[in-house]
Tab-separated table of C-alpha atoms and ligand atoms in Angstrom:
chain	number	residue	atom	x	y	z
X	178	MET	CA	-19.542	41.487	8.213
X	179	CYS	CA	-17.780	38.819	6.256
X	180	GLU	CA	-16.898	35.770	8.278
X	181	ALA	CA	-14.223	33.373	7.078
X	182	VAL	CA	-15.388	29.811	7.399
X	183	LEU	CA	-12.826	27.073	7.275
X	184	VAL	CA	-14.307	23.974	5.731
X	185	LEU	CA	-12.199	20.920	6.411
X	186	GLN	CA	-12.996	18.027	4.146
X	187	SER	CA	-13.143	14.839	6.156
X	188	ARG	CA	-11.065	12.053	4.673
X	189	ILE	CA	-10.636	8.335	5.250
X	190	VAL	CA	-7.055	7.179	4.841
X	191	MET	CA	-5.706	3.641	5.116
X	192	LEU	CA	-2.150	2.445	5.672
X	193	VAL	CA	-1.352	-1.101	4.600
X	194	ASP	CA	1.924	-2.536	5.943
X	195	LEU	CA	2.999	-6.120	5.243
X	196	ASP	CA	4.068	-8.087	8.319
X	197	TYR	CA	7.785	-8.980	8.660
X	198	PHE	CA	7.811	-8.658	4.892
X	199	PHE	CA	11.119	-10.120	3.643
X	200	ALA	CA	11.018	-12.936	6.218
X	201	GLN	CA	7.383	-13.759	5.440
X	202	CYS	CA	8.219	-13.980	1.719
X	203	GLU	CA	10.991	-16.433	2.638
X	204	GLU	CA	8.591	-18.513	4.772
X	205	ASN	CA	6.248	-18.786	1.811
X	206	ARG	CA	9.009	-19.814	-0.533
X	207	ASN	CA	10.026	-22.550	1.897
X	208	PRO	CA	7.185	-23.431	4.306
X	209	ALA	CA	9.494	-25.874	6.136
X	210	ILE	CA	11.079	-22.904	7.975
X	211	LYS	CA	7.732	-21.637	9.334
X	212	GLY	CA	7.709	-21.715	13.134
X	213	LYS	CA	11.496	-21.374	13.354
X	214	PRO	CA	13.244	-18.041	13.963
X	215	VAL	CA	13.891	-16.630	10.465
X	216	VAL	CA	16.439	-13.856	10.021
X	217	VAL	CA	16.965	-12.142	6.656
X	218	CYS	CA	20.426	-10.602	6.434
X	219	VAL	CA	22.396	-8.118	4.378
X	220	TYR	CA	25.833	-9.770	4.350
X	221	SER	CA	28.649	-7.284	3.809
X	222	GLY	CA	30.961	-10.108	2.700
X	223	ARG	CA	33.917	-9.014	4.844
X	224	THR	CA	33.699	-11.989	7.196
X	225	GLU	CA	31.190	-14.803	7.318
X	226	ASP	CA	28.953	-13.017	9.833
X	227	SER	CA	29.582	-9.358	9.077
X	228	GLY	CA	26.578	-7.344	8.060
X	229	ALA	CA	23.208	-6.377	9.497
X	230	VAL	CA	19.784	-7.905	9.976
X	231	SER	CA	17.314	-6.688	7.350
X	232	THR	CA	14.296	-8.113	9.144
X	233	ALA	CA	13.256	-11.098	11.240
X	234	ASN	CA	10.036	-13.022	11.709
X	235	TYR	CA	8.051	-12.677	14.945
X	236	VAL	CA	9.527	-15.899	16.395
X	237	ALA	CA	13.029	-14.393	16.122
X	238	ARG	CA	11.793	-11.035	17.460
X	239	LYS	CA	10.856	-12.767	20.723
X	240	TYR	CA	14.604	-13.263	21.229
X	241	GLY	CA	15.306	-9.567	20.654
X	242	VAL	CA	16.346	-9.891	17.032
X	243	LYS	CA	15.263	-6.905	14.901
X	244	SER	CA	16.125	-4.835	11.819
X	245	GLY	CA	19.507	-3.128	11.947
X	246	ILE	CA	21.338	-5.214	14.564
X	247	PRO	CA	24.606	-6.955	13.604
X	248	ILE	CA	24.231	-10.494	12.277
X	249	SER	CA	26.772	-11.691	14.862
X	250	LEU	CA	24.567	-10.332	17.672
X	251	ALA	CA	21.477	-12.003	16.180
X	252	LYS	CA	23.391	-15.318	16.077
X	253	LYS	CA	24.287	-14.901	19.751
X	254	LYS	CA	20.697	-14.215	20.730
X	255	LEU	CA	19.492	-17.263	18.784
X	256	LYS	CA	22.367	-19.519	19.850
X	257	ASP	CA	20.373	-22.476	21.151
X	258	THR	CA	17.588	-22.385	18.579
X	259	ASP	CA	17.065	-23.858	15.121
X	260	ALA	CA	17.160	-20.366	13.603
X	261	VAL	CA	17.455	-19.944	9.847
X	262	PHE	CA	19.657	-17.149	8.442
X	263	LEU	CA	19.058	-16.155	4.821
X	264	PRO	CA	20.477	-13.508	2.476
X	265	VAL	CA	18.142	-10.812	1.122
X	266	ASP	CA	16.640	-11.506	-2.293
X	267	LYS	CA	15.240	-8.102	-3.325
X	268	PRO	CA	14.061	-9.060	-6.864
X	269	PHE	CA	11.928	-11.838	-5.357
X	270	TYR	CA	10.335	-9.501	-2.772
X	271	LYS	CA	9.851	-6.764	-5.380
X	272	GLN	CA	7.813	-9.080	-7.595
X	273	ILE	CA	5.517	-9.939	-4.683
X	274	SER	CA	5.336	-6.273	-3.685
X	275	ASP	CA	4.290	-5.235	-7.225
X	276	ASN	CA	1.529	-7.804	-7.159
X	277	ILE	CA	0.263	-6.505	-3.805
X	278	MET	CA	0.418	-2.848	-4.908
X	279	ASP	CA	-1.723	-3.820	-7.909
X	280	ILE	CA	-4.303	-5.350	-5.589
X	281	LEU	CA	-4.264	-2.205	-3.439
X	282	ARG	CA	-4.558	0.089	-6.464
X	283	SER	CA	-7.753	-1.671	-7.410
X	284	TYR	CA	-9.366	-0.539	-4.143
X	285	SER	CA	-8.464	3.140	-4.218
X	286	ASP	CA	-8.239	6.100	-6.583
X	287	HIS	CA	-5.162	7.494	-4.833
X	288	LEU	CA	-2.315	5.319	-3.668
X	289	GLU	CA	1.023	6.457	-2.282
X	290	GLN	CA	3.601	3.722	-2.000
X	291	VAL	CA	6.051	4.689	0.742
X	292	SER	CA	8.272	1.618	0.769
X	293	ILE	CA	8.470	-1.877	-0.676
X	294	ASP	CA	5.816	-3.126	1.771
X	295	GLU	CA	3.824	-0.055	2.729
X	296	ALA	CA	1.239	2.155	1.028
X	297	TYR	CA	-1.325	4.803	1.917
X	298	LEU	CA	-4.722	4.646	0.230
X	299	ASP	CA	-7.192	7.505	0.135
X	300	MET	CA	-10.517	5.759	0.680
X	301	THR	CA	-12.733	8.859	1.011
X	302	ASN	CA	-14.619	8.412	-2.270
X	303	ARG	CA	-14.768	4.629	-2.390
X	304	THR	CA	-16.188	4.444	1.146
X	305	LYS	CA	-18.520	7.422	0.685
X	306	GLU	CA	-16.921	8.643	3.921
X	307	SER	CA	-18.266	5.662	5.900
X	308	TYR	CA	-15.939	4.065	8.460
X	309	ILE	CA	-18.105	0.919	8.485
X	310	GLU	CA	-17.509	0.560	4.754
X	311	ALA	CA	-13.780	1.312	5.241
X	312	LYS	CA	-13.498	-1.511	7.772
X	313	HIS	CA	-15.306	-3.859	5.430
X	314	ILE	CA	-12.964	-2.953	2.540
X	315	ALA	CA	-9.904	-3.332	4.795
X	316	LYS	CA	-11.021	-6.884	5.682
X	317	THR	CA	-11.581	-7.682	1.998
X	318	ILE	CA	-8.107	-6.346	1.130
X	319	LYS	CA	-6.534	-8.550	3.829
X	320	GLN	CA	-8.420	-11.576	2.499
X	321	GLU	CA	-7.441	-10.897	-1.095
X	322	ILE	CA	-3.753	-10.375	-0.289
X	323	LEU	CA	-3.766	-13.574	1.776
X	324	ALA	CA	-5.545	-15.587	-0.911
X	325	GLN	CA	-3.311	-14.388	-3.728
X	326	THR	CA	0.090	-14.113	-2.053
X	327	HIS	CA	-0.302	-16.062	1.237
X	328	LEU	CA	0.923	-13.009	3.136
X	329	THR	CA	-0.588	-11.240	6.130
X	330	CYS	CA	-0.559	-7.493	6.605
X	331	SER	CA	-1.607	-4.934	9.177
X	332	ILE	CA	-3.970	-2.125	8.296
X	333	GLY	CA	-4.668	1.175	10.031
X	334	VAL	CA	-7.632	3.357	9.117
X	335	GLY	CA	-8.073	6.953	10.212
X	336	PRO	CA	-8.927	10.501	9.127
X	337	ASN	CA	-5.372	11.174	7.882
X	338	LYS	CA	-1.988	9.573	7.145
X	339	LEU	CA	-0.567	10.244	10.596
X	340	VAL	CA	-3.381	8.463	12.441
X	341	ALA	CA	-3.568	5.629	9.883
X	342	LYS	CA	0.149	4.928	10.364
X	343	VAL	CA	-0.049	4.808	14.157
X	344	ALA	CA	-3.184	2.651	13.912
X	345	ALA	CA	-1.412	0.130	11.647
X	346	ASP	CA	1.495	-0.096	14.098
X	347	VAL	CA	-0.472	-0.709	17.317
X	348	GLN	CA	-1.723	-4.134	16.312
X	349	LYS	CA	0.741	-6.363	14.492
X	350	PRO	CA	0.954	-8.886	12.901
X	351	ASP	CA	-2.314	-9.412	11.018
X	352	GLY	CA	-3.945	-6.384	12.659
X	353	LEU	CA	-6.786	-4.100	11.677
X	354	THR	CA	-7.351	-0.925	13.683
X	355	VAL	CA	-9.940	1.686	12.793
X	356	VAL	CA	-9.787	5.091	14.481
X	357	ARG	CA	-12.715	7.408	13.835
X	358	PRO	CA	-12.237	11.185	14.002
X	359	GLU	CA	-13.978	11.431	17.383
X	360	GLU	CA	-11.681	8.726	18.816
X	361	VAL	CA	-8.368	10.216	17.658
X	362	ARG	CA	-7.464	12.106	20.850
X	363	SER	CA	-8.244	9.224	23.227
X	364	PHE	CA	-6.563	6.699	20.914
X	365	LEU	CA	-3.296	8.647	20.732
X	366	ALA	CA	-3.133	9.939	24.324
X	367	PRO	CA	-1.772	6.822	26.118
X	368	LEU	CA	0.768	5.922	23.419
X	369	PRO	CA	4.482	6.715	23.852
X	370	VAL	CA	5.679	9.768	21.891
X	371	ARG	CA	7.825	7.428	19.764
X	372	SER	CA	4.627	6.171	18.091
X	373	LEU	CA	4.397	9.403	16.089
X	374	VAL	CA	6.138	9.567	12.718
X	375	GLY	CA	9.098	11.933	13.066
X	376	VAL	CA	9.759	11.295	16.749
X	377	GLY	CA	13.070	9.434	16.866
X	378	LYS	CA	15.271	8.361	19.733
X	379	LYS	CA	16.829	11.822	20.239
X	380	THR	CA	13.510	13.680	20.296
X	381	GLU	CA	12.124	11.043	22.619
X	382	GLN	CA	15.018	11.628	25.046
X	383	LYS	CA	14.642	15.414	24.870
X	384	LEU	CA	10.904	15.185	25.531
X	385	ASP	CA	11.552	12.743	28.359
X	386	THR	CA	13.689	15.328	30.184
X	387	LEU	CA	10.679	17.669	29.959
X	388	GLY	CA	8.469	15.026	31.532
X	389	VAL	CA	6.688	14.359	28.228
X	390	ARG	CA	6.384	10.632	27.703
X	391	THR	CA	3.023	10.016	26.102
X	392	VAL	CA	1.276	11.661	23.172
X	393	GLY	CA	-1.299	12.899	25.695
X	394	HIS	CA	1.453	14.711	27.638
X	395	LEU	CA	2.658	16.249	24.379
X	396	ALA	CA	-0.860	17.415	23.507
X	397	ILE	CA	-1.121	19.542	26.658
X	398	PHE	CA	2.463	20.816	26.531
X	399	ASP	CA	2.701	24.514	25.674
X	400	VAL	CA	3.188	24.863	21.913
X	401	GLN	CA	5.309	28.050	22.265
X	402	HIS	CA	7.647	26.141	24.548
X	403	LEU	CA	7.889	23.332	21.963
X	404	ILE	CA	8.740	25.903	19.268
X	405	GLU	CA	11.488	27.390	21.472
X	406	ILE	CA	13.049	23.954	21.878
X	407	PHE	CA	12.593	22.406	18.432
X	408	GLY	CA	12.140	25.430	16.160
X	409	ARG	CA	8.900	26.641	14.553
X	410	LYS	CA	8.523	23.903	11.940
X	411	LEU	CA	9.178	20.874	14.148
X	412	GLY	CA	7.581	22.362	17.257
X	413	THR	CA	4.349	23.055	15.390
X	414	TYR	CA	4.490	19.626	13.757
X	415	PHE	CA	4.846	17.826	17.122
X	416	HIS	CA	1.985	19.836	18.584
X	417	ASN	CA	-0.347	19.094	15.666
X	418	ALA	CA	0.741	15.448	15.517
X	419	SER	CA	-0.068	14.962	19.200
X	420	LEU	CA	-3.609	16.147	18.443
X	421	GLY	CA	-3.838	13.841	15.415
X	422	ILE	CA	-3.915	16.778	12.992
X	423	ASP	CA	-2.358	16.136	9.570
X	424	ASP	CA	-3.469	17.413	6.185
X	425	ASP	CA	-0.765	15.812	4.053
X	426	PRO	CA	-2.527	14.407	0.963
X	427	VAL	CA	-2.172	10.848	-0.318
X	428	GLU	CA	-0.204	11.379	-3.510
X	429	GLU	CA	1.239	9.086	-6.140
X	430	ARG	CA	5.004	9.544	-5.975
X	431	ASN	CA	5.785	8.608	-9.566
X	432	GLU	CA	3.971	8.421	-12.839
X	433	PRO	CA	1.835	5.316	-12.546
X	434	GLU	CA	2.964	2.192	-14.353
X	435	SER	CA	-0.648	1.299	-14.937
X	436	VAL	CA	-4.201	2.518	-14.415
X	437	SER	CA	-6.707	-0.108	-13.382
X	438	ARG	CA	-9.978	-0.802	-11.652
X	439	ILE	CA	-11.574	-3.945	-10.384
X	440	SER	CA	-14.981	-4.540	-8.862
X	441	THR	CA	-17.074	-7.321	-7.414
X	442	LEU	CA	-19.959	-8.684	-9.507
X	443	LYS	CA	-23.426	-8.984	-7.969
X	444	GLU	CA	-23.038	-12.747	-8.221
X	445	ASP	CA	-20.420	-15.158	-9.521
X	446	THR	CA	-20.919	-15.732	-13.239
X	447	ARG	CA	-19.539	-16.943	-16.575
X	448	ASP	CA	-22.014	-14.887	-18.588
X	449	LEU	CA	-19.961	-12.760	-21.020
X	450	GLN	CA	-22.653	-10.066	-21.336
X	451	VAL	CA	-22.895	-9.602	-17.565
X	452	ILE	CA	-19.107	-9.484	-17.252
X	453	LEU	CA	-18.726	-7.023	-20.126
X	454	LYS	CA	-21.426	-4.717	-18.785
X	455	GLU	CA	-19.426	-4.300	-15.588
X	456	ALA	CA	-16.068	-4.253	-17.399
X	457	TYR	CA	-17.175	-1.425	-19.744
X	458	ARG	CA	-18.252	0.645	-16.763
X	459	LEU	CA	-14.767	0.170	-15.294
X	460	CYS	CA	-13.167	0.955	-18.681
X	461	GLU	CA	-14.885	4.349	-18.777
X	462	ASP	CA	-13.561	5.195	-15.347
X	463	VAL	CA	-10.013	4.029	-16.096
X	464	HIS	CA	-10.086	5.855	-19.434
X	465	LYS	CA	-11.102	9.119	-17.732
X	466	ARG	CA	-8.142	8.789	-15.379
X	467	LEU	CA	-5.843	8.141	-18.337
X	468	LEU	CA	-7.001	11.320	-20.091
X	469	LYS	CA	-6.772	13.367	-16.910
X	470	ARG	CA	-3.122	12.439	-16.609
X	471	GLU	CA	-2.556	13.003	-20.328
X	472	LEU	CA	-1.255	9.487	-20.887
X	473	MET	CA	-1.324	7.033	-23.775
X	474	TYR	CA	-1.493	3.233	-23.379
X	475	ARG	CA	-0.004	0.343	-25.310
X	476	SER	CA	-1.173	-2.611	-23.245
X	477	VAL	CA	-4.665	-3.606	-22.235
X	478	GLY	CA	-5.262	-6.150	-19.511
X	479	ILE	CA	-8.084	-7.908	-17.732
X	480	ARG	CA	-8.161	-9.545	-14.351
X	481	VAL	CA	-10.562	-12.167	-13.052
X	482	VAL	CA	-10.798	-13.223	-9.437
X	483	ALA	CA	-12.588	-16.576	-9.287
X	484	SER	CA	-15.125	-17.807	-6.703
X	485	ASN	CA	-12.266	-19.484	-4.797
X	486	LEU	CA	-10.277	-16.185	-4.878
X	487	ALA	CA	-7.692	-17.509	-7.358
X	488	ALA	CA	-6.679	-14.676	-9.676
X	489	TYR	CA	-6.082	-14.679	-13.432
X	490	SER	CA	-4.665	-11.964	-15.679
X	491	ARG	CA	-4.585	-11.667	-19.448
X	492	SER	CA	-3.182	-8.848	-21.521
X	493	LYS	CA	-2.551	-7.712	-25.065
X	494	THR	CA	0.066	-5.276	-26.303
X	495	LEU	CA	-0.986	-3.082	-29.218
X	496	GLU	CA	1.214	-2.008	-32.104
X	497	ASN	CA	1.066	1.695	-31.311
X	498	PRO	CA	0.199	3.803	-28.271
X	499	GLN	CA	-3.483	4.751	-28.157
X	500	ASN	CA	-5.690	6.893	-26.002
X	501	ASP	CA	-9.215	6.119	-27.206
X	502	LEU	CA	-11.961	4.321	-25.306
X	503	GLU	CA	-13.120	2.203	-28.267
X	504	THR	CA	-9.803	0.363	-28.746
X	505	PHE	CA	-9.735	-0.205	-24.978
X	506	THR	CA	-13.237	-1.724	-24.753
X	507	ALA	CA	-12.808	-3.769	-27.951
X	508	THR	CA	-9.580	-5.294	-26.592
X	509	VAL	CA	-11.194	-5.962	-23.222
X	510	LYS	CA	-14.042	-7.774	-24.995
X	511	GLU	CA	-11.574	-9.857	-27.006
X	512	LEU	CA	-9.618	-10.789	-23.851
X	513	PHE	CA	-12.703	-11.798	-21.819
X	514	GLU	CA	-14.096	-13.873	-24.737
X	515	LYS	CA	-10.801	-15.700	-25.042
X	516	PHE	CA	-10.486	-16.173	-21.279
X	517	LEU	CA	-13.980	-17.699	-20.931
X	518	ASP	CA	-13.291	-19.969	-23.903
X	519	GLU	CA	-10.100	-21.258	-22.369
X	520	SER	CA	-11.212	-21.738	-18.762
X	521	ASP	CA	-14.210	-22.890	-16.778
X	522	VAL	CA	-13.744	-20.260	-14.073
X	523	GLU	CA	-16.721	-18.476	-12.493
X	524	ALA	CA	-15.854	-14.790	-12.092
X	525	ARG	CA	-16.381	-13.144	-8.711
X	526	ARG	CA	-14.443	-9.938	-9.408
X	527	VAL	CA	-13.474	-8.502	-12.777
X	528	GLY	CA	-10.949	-5.804	-13.547
X	529	VAL	CA	-9.499	-3.878	-16.452
X	530	ARG	CA	-6.129	-2.233	-16.805
X	531	LEU	CA	-4.116	-0.005	-19.093
X	532	SER	CA	-0.334	-0.231	-18.943
X	533	SER	CA	2.867	0.549	-20.900
X	534	LEU	CA	1.876	4.157	-20.367
X	535	THR	CA	3.603	7.115	-21.969
X	536	LYS	CA	3.073	10.830	-21.597
X	537	LYS	CA	1.254	12.436	-24.522
X	538	GLU	CA	4.049	15.038	-24.927
X	539	ASP	CA	6.654	12.258	-25.083
X	540	MET	CA	4.815	10.866	-28.092
X	541	GLN	CA	4.692	14.277	-29.727
X	542	GLN	CA	8.350	14.841	-28.966
X	543	SER	CA	9.370	11.529	-30.472
X	544	LEU	CA	7.280	12.216	-33.579
X	545	THR	CA	8.833	15.657	-33.853
X	546	ARG	CA	12.241	14.113	-33.543
X	547	PHE	CA	11.312	11.411	-36.079
X	548	PHE	CA	10.172	13.948	-38.646
X	549	GLY	CA	13.087	16.224	-37.869
X	550	ALA	CA	10.729	19.181	-37.248
I	27	LIG	P1	9.135	-2.803	7.845
I	27	LIG	O1	7.723	-2.733	7.365
I	27	LIG	O2	9.651	-1.676	8.676
I	27	LIG	O3	9.372	-4.128	8.682
I	27	LIG	P2	8.771	-5.589	8.490
I	27	LIG	O4	7.782	-5.637	7.378
I	27	LIG	O5	9.907	-6.545	8.369
I	27	LIG	O6	8.078	-5.862	9.877
I	27	LIG	P3	6.691	-5.316	10.445
I	27	LIG	O7	5.857	-6.546	10.680
I	27	LIG	O8	7.069	-4.630	11.725
I	27	LIG	O9	6.110	-4.373	9.417
I	27	LIG	O10	10.112	-2.940	6.612
I	27	LIG	C1	9.789	-3.647	5.417
I	27	LIG	C2	10.974	-4.403	4.894
I	27	LIG	O11	12.050	-3.505	4.654
I	27	LIG	C3	11.507	-5.438	5.853
I	27	LIG	O12	10.846	-6.682	5.730
I	27	LIG	C4	12.960	-5.493	5.500
I	27	LIG	C5	13.298	-4.123	4.983
I	27	LIG	N1	14.028	-3.346	6.019
I	27	LIG	C6	15.423	-3.350	5.990
I	27	LIG	O13	16.035	-3.962	5.113
I	27	LIG	N2	16.104	-2.658	6.969
I	27	LIG	C7	15.463	-1.963	7.959
I	27	LIG	O14	16.129	-1.365	8.838
I	27	LIG	C8	14.028	-1.993	7.999
I	27	LIG	C9	13.294	-1.272	9.101
I	27	LIG	C10	13.358	-2.679	6.999
I	28	LIG	MG1	6.159	-4.215	7.217
């Protein structure tokens, strides 16, 4: 008799979410406002106070100010305080976000950016499926983001995206919550149903009338009954979500702007040969990923994180798009030589990167067009 065996690959997924992102960026730009309620606003321009709150720092949140409420209401709530109201400055936040996503990319082979301040990382390979290692990496990521951008974030680690997201949300700001597969059910059970992605206000109210308030209640609620109420797709989703089941992969949403890798040296050094040995190993890996995606590169970059965690980048743009390993390693060598000549930094982490990427077909198409074939 042939028996079907379902083999589920165990994964380790991380969600990184920056704390009160826009407002924290503003605090860093002007440290004098730290400690005061800070409210970042989207002004509609109709009257002085018309528009909505984009986000607020945790001091302002204590007064009930949060994303989406009218600015006039936020002003009322903060009437007797020294609150600071600022307009959104998206280009400024985007620059900081790009920098952070680069840091995150260096820790994972698969990254899915879901918003300006949030990304999932598939850590299965890098952690060799060890939750101890995942926790260690999560702490290192927090340290590196803090050292390079002065921002705090909250991280959730779990066997899938659903659990990682809930884990990141339960402890904020500056949180780190790790939920191992065997802890998923007991972790989720006491939380309100609203904690699950996809459960909004309306669903929460509907479930409430059925006496379902916590994820634990939802987990023991008859799945057929859920399907009758919410339809097959949603009903099944809610049932699986309450059990912490989710097989949605971590997937890049767009073509990557760059491919990079960074790693920590055995000890801090300025020895070019030691640095290059590690850098070439990273180059091979990055180059493989480039070929797998059928991309060409025009820029080569290096990154050095110094003993004091200060970070330095150098790059060189080539005349034509390339896809060979030799040009990559030769340029990396040139950049590291130049960097060590110009600075007295001791390297703690070194990284390599390929950017200005184009699809191989695009190149062929443009050549075809050029030659009129
Ligand atoms: P969030 O991560 O949802 O919020 P946050 O980073 O401000 O706070 P938290 O500490 O709870 O993570 O959103 C990221 C940014 O997106 C936020 O800083 C501002 C913007 N945003 C809006 O402009 N409008 C909104 O309704 C929300 C929710 C966010
Ligand atoms: Mg956030």
